[in-house]
Coordinates of C-alpha atoms in Angstrom, one line a residue:
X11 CA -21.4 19.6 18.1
X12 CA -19.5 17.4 16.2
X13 CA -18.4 13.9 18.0
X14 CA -16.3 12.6 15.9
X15 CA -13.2 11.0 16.6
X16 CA -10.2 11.3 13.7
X17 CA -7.0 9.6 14.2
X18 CA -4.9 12.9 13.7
X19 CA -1.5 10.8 13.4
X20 CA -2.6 9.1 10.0
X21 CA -1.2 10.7 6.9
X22 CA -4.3 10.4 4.1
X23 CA -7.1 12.2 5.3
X24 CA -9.8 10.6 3.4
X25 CA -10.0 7.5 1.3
X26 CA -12.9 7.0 -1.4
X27 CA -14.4 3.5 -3.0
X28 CA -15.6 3.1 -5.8
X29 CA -17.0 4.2 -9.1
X30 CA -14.3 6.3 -11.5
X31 CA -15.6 7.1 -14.2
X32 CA -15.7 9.6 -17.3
X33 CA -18.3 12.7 -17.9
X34 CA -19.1 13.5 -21.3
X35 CA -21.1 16.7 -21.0
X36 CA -22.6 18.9 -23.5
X37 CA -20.9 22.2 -25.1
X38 CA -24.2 22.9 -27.3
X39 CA -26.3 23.6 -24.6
X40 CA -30.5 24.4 -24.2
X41 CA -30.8 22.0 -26.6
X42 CA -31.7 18.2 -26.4
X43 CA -29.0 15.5 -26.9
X44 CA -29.7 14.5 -30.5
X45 CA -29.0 18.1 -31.4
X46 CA -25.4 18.3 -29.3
X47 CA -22.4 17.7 -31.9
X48 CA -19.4 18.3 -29.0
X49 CA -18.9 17.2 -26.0
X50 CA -15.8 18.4 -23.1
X51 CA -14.1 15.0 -21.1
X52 CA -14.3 15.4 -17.5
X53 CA -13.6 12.5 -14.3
X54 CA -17.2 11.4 -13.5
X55 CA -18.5 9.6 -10.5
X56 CA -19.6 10.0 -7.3
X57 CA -16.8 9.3 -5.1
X58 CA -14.0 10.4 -7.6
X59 CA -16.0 13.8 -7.8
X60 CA -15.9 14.1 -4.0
X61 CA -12.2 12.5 -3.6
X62 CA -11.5 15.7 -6.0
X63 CA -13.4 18.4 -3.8
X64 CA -11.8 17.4 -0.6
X65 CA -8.4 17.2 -2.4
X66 CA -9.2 21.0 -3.7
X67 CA -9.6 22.2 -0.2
X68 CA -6.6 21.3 0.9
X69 CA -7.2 17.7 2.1
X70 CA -4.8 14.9 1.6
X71 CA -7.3 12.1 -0.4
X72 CA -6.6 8.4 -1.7
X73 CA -9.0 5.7 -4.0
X74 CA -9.7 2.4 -3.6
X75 CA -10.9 1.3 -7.6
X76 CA -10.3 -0.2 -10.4
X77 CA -10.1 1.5 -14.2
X78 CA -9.9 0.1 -17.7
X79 CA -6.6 -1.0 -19.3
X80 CA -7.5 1.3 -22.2
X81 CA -6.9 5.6 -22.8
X82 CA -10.3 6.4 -20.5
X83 CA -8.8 4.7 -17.9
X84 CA -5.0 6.3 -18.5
X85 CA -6.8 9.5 -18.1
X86 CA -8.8 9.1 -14.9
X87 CA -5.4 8.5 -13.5
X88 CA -3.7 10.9 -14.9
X89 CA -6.5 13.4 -13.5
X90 CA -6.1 11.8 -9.9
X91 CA -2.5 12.7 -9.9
X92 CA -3.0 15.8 -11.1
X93 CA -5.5 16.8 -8.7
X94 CA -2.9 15.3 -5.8
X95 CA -5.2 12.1 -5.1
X96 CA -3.1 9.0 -4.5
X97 CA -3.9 6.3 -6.9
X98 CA -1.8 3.9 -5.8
X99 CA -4.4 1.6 -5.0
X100 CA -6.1 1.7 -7.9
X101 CA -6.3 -1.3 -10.4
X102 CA -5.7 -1.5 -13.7
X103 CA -8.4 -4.1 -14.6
X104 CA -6.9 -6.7 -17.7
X105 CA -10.9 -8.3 -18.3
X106 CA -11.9 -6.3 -21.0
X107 CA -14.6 -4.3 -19.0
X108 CA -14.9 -0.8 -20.0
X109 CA -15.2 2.8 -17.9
X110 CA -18.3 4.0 -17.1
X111 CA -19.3 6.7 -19.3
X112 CA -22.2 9.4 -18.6
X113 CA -23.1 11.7 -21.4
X114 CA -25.5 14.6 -20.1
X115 CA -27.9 16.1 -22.0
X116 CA -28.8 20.2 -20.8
X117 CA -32.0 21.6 -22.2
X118 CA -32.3 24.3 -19.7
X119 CA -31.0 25.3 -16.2
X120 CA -34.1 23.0 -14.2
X121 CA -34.2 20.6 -17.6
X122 CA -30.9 18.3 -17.8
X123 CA -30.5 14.6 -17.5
X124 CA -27.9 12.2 -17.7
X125 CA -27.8 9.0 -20.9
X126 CA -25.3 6.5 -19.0
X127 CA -23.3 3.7 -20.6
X128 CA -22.5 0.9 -17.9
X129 CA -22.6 -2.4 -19.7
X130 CA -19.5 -4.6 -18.0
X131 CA -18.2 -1.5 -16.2
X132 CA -14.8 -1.7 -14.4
X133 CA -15.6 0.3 -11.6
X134 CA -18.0 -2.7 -10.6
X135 CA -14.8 -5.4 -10.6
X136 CA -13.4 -4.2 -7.9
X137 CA -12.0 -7.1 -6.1
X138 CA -11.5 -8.0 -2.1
X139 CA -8.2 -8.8 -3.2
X140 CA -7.7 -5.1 -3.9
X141 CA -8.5 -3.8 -0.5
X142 CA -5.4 -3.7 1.6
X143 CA -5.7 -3.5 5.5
X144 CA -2.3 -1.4 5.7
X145 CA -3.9 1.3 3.2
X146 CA -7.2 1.3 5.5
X147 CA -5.2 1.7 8.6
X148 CA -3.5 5.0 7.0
X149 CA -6.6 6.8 6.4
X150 CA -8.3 8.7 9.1
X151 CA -12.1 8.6 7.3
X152 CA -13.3 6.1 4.2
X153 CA -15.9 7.4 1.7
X154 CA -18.4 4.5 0.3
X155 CA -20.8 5.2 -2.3
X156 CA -24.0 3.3 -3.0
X157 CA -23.5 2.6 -6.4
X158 CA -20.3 0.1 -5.6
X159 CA -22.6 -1.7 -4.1
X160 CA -24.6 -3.1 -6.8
X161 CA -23.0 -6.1 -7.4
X162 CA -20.4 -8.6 -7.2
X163 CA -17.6 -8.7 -6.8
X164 CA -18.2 -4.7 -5.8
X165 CA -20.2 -5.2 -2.9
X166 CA -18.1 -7.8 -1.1
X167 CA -14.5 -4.9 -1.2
X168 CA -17.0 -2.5 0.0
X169 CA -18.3 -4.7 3.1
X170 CA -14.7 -5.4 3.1
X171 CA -13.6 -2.1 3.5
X172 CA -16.4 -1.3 6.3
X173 CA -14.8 -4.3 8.6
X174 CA -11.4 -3.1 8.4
X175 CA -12.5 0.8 8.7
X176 CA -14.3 -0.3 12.2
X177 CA -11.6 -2.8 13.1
X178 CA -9.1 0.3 13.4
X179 CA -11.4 3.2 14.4
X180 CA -11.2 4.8 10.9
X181 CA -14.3 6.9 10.6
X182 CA -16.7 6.0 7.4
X183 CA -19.2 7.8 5.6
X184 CA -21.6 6.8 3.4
X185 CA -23.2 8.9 0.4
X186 CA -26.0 7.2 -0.6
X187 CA -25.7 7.7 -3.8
X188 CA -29.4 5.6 -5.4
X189 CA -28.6 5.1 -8.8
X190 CA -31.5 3.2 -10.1
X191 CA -30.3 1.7 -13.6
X192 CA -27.3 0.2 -11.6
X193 CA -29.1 -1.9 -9.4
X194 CA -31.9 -5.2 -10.7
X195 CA -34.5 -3.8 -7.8
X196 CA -35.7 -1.3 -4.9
X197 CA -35.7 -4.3 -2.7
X198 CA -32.1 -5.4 -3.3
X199 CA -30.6 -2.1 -2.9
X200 CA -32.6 -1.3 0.5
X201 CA -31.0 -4.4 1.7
X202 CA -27.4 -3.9 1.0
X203 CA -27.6 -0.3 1.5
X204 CA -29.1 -1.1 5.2
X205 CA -26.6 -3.7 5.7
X206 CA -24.0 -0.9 4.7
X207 CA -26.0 1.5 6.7
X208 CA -25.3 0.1 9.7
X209 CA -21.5 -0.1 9.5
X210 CA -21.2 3.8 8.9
X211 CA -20.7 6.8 11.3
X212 CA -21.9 9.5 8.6
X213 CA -24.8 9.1 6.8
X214 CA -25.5 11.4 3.7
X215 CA -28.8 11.3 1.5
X216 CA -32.0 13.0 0.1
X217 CA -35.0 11.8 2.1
X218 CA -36.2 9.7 -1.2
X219 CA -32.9 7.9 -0.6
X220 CA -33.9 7.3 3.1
X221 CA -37.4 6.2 2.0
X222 CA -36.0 3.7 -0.1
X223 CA -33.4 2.8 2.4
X224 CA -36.4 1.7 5.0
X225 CA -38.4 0.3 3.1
X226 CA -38.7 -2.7 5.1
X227 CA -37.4 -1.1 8.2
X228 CA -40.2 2.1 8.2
X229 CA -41.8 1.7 5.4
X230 CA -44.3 4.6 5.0
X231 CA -42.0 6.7 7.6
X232 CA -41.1 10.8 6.2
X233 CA -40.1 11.4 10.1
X234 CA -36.5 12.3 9.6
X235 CA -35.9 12.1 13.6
X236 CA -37.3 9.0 13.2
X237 CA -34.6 7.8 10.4
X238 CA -31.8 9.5 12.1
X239 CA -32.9 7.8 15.6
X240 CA -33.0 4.1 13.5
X241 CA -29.4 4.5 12.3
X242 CA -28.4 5.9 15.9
X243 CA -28.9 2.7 17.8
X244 CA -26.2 0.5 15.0
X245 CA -22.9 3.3 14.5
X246 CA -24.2 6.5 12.9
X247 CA -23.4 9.7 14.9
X248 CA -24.1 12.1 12.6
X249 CA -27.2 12.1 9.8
X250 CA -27.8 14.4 7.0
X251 CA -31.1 14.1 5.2
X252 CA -31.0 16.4 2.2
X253 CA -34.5 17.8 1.0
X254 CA -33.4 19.8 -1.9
X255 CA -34.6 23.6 -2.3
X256 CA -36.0 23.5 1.4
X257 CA -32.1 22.3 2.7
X258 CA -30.5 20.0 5.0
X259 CA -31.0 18.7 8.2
X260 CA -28.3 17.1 10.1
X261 CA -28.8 15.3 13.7
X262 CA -26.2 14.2 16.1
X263 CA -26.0 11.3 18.1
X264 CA -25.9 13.4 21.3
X265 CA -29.4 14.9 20.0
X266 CA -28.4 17.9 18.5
X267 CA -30.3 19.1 15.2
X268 CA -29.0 21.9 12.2
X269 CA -30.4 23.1 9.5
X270 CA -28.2 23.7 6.7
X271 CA -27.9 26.8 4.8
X272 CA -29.3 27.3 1.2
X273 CA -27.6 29.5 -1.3
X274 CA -30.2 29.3 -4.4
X275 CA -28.6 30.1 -7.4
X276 CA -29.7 29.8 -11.4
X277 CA -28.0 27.1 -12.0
X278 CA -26.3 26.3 -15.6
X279 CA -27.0 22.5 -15.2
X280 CA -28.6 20.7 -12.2
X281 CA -26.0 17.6 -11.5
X282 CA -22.7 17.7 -9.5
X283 CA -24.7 19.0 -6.5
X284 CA -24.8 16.2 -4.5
X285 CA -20.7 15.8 -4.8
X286 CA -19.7 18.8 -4.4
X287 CA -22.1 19.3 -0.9
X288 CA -20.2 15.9 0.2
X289 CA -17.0 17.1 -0.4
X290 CA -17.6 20.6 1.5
X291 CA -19.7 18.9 4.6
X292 CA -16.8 16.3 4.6
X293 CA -13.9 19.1 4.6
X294 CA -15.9 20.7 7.3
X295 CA -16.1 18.0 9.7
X296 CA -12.8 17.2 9.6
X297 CA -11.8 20.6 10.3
X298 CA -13.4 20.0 13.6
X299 CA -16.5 22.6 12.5
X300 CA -19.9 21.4 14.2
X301 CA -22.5 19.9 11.3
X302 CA -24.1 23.2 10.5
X303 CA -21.1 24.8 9.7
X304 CA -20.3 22.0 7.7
X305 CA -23.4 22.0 5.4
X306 CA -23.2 26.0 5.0
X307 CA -19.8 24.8 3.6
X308 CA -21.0 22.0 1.4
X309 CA -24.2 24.5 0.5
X310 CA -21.7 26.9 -1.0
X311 CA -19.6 24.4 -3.0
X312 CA -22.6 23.2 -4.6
X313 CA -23.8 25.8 -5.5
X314 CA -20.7 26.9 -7.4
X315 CA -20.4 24.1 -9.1
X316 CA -23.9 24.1 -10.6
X317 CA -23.0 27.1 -12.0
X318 CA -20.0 25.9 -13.8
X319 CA -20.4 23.6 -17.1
X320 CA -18.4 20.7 -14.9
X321 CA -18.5 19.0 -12.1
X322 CA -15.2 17.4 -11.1
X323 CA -13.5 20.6 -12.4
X324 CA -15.4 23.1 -11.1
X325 CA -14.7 21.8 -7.7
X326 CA -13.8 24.8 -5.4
X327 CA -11.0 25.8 -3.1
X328 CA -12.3 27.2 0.4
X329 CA -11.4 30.6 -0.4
X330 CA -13.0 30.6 -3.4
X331 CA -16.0 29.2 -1.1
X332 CA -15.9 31.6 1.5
X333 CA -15.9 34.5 -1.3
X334 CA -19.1 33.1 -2.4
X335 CA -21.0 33.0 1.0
X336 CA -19.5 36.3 1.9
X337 CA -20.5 38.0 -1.9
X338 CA -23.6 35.5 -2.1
X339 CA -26.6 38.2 -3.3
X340 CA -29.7 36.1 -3.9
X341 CA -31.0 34.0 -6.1
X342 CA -29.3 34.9 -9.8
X343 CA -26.8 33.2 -12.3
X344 CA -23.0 34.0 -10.6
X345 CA -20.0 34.0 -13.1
X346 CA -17.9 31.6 -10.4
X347 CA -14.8 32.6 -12.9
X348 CA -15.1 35.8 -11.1
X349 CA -15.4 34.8 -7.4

């Protein structure tokens, strides 16, 4: 069952927060970093990547962020209008503070990791100032990621954004999102992220990103009827607690419990999973499709796009999704150019 209530008469479909950013990943690949001589330019971060994936299956997508007054920044807005993602709330920032870069290293299809650059980054100067009620109140669902709410002034547009989303029934969900080198400790991020936590209606994370999220709360606790029950008595109504390989798990508010299907793949690089099953589960809740439907969807989509060299732009249409689960034939590498 899916109980959620979208306010059909409201012309953007999803809004996202926070981190835009630039992907610099690795042409040259089974090979470590220091041996890489080219790297391809793609949109990076968490929340553009999944603004990008709802836009490519057919929903109507805005931002709420801020970019550099220099090229990287021209170009992240540039992609957002070419991938029909309304940017007109995003701010050109004047400071001096530069975009977010993440170069990723890929040694071999279970070997890849990711060297990030985020000294002063703009994404983090989003301002109260730049959330506008009137934008809010256009939106049918809001998108926060963890990472924008690291610090300040960040954190305080994000809590900003929660009060307006509840004061005018817009429906928010929250991808976790732990990024560790973004935050100064465990502690403080289980703090904000439970203070977030309770503000939401959809819940997205692995169960390490739970375990840190209770750390105070149910410390010690791997129950994940226990977490969904926790987030149950503030606003959530739907929880998804991702356990890699084994799948997801998604409980309702009503009591209901899915299990997500799994679409194992050889991958060519393990990253862009996470956004592109956000994306998918997103899409599919909005299409009215009860939770497990919605996962098989965001399954698919992640699956693709680990076997693509991008993230952002491997993000897939629904056909191309459907293709997949209807051709999907085990565990192997799949040439998505030819789904």
């Amino acid at each position: 069952m899916n109980n959620l209530v979208f306010q059909e008469d409201r012309p953007l479909d999803l809004i996202a927060v926070g981190r835009l950013a630039v992907d610099l990943n690795a042409n040259e690949i089974h090979r470590p970093m220091e041996e890489t001589n080219t790297f391809t330019k793609y949109l990076g971060g968490s929340p553009a990547n999944i603004s990008v994936a709802v836009s490519r299956l057919g929903l109507k997508a805005g931002f709420i962020g801020r970019v550099a007054d220099d090229p990287l920044g021209r170009f992240i807005l540039q992609y957002l209008g070419d991938n029909n993602i309304d940017a007109s709330h995003v701010v050109v920032d004047k400071s001096g503070a530069k975009t977010g870069l993440a170069f990723t290293e890929i040694k071999s299809p279970t070997d890849c990791s990711i060297l990030m650059y985020r000294s002063d980054a703009v994404d983090l100067k989003l301002e109260v100032t730049d959330v506008k009620e009137e934008y809010i109140k256009r939106a049918k669902a809001v998108l926060i990621s963890g990472t924008a709410l690291a610090a300040s002034p960040s954190r305080e547009a994000v809590f900003a954004v929660l009060e307006l989303a509840r004061k005018h029934n817009t429906v928010v969900f929250f991808d976790i999102d732990y990024r560790p080198y973004t935050w100064k400790s465990v502690e403080e991020t289980a703090i904000y992220y439970s203070l977030a936590a309770e503000k939401c209606d959809v819940i997205i994370g692995t169960r390490e990103e739970f375990d840190m999220l209770e750390m105070f709360s149910n410390p010690g606790n791997t129950n994940d009827g226990v977490t969904a029950k926790k987030w149950f008595d503030f606003n959530a109504k739907i929880m998804v607690i991702k356990h890699g390989k084994k799948g997801s798990f998604a409980y309702t508010l009503e009591g209901d419990q899915y299990t997500g299907a799994v679409f194992p793949v050889i991958p060519v690089k393990t990253f862009g999973a996470g956004d592109s099953y956000a994306g998918g589960f997103i899409y599919g809740l909005m299409q009215g499709y009860d939770p497990g439907k919605a996962m098989e969807i965001g399954a698919a989509s992640a699956s693709i796009v680990v076997s693509s060299h991008s993230c952002s732009d491997a993000m897939p249409g629904i056909d191309k999704i459907e293709r997949f689960i209807e051709q999907y034939d085990g565990e192997k590498a799949y040439d998505v150019e030819q789904i």
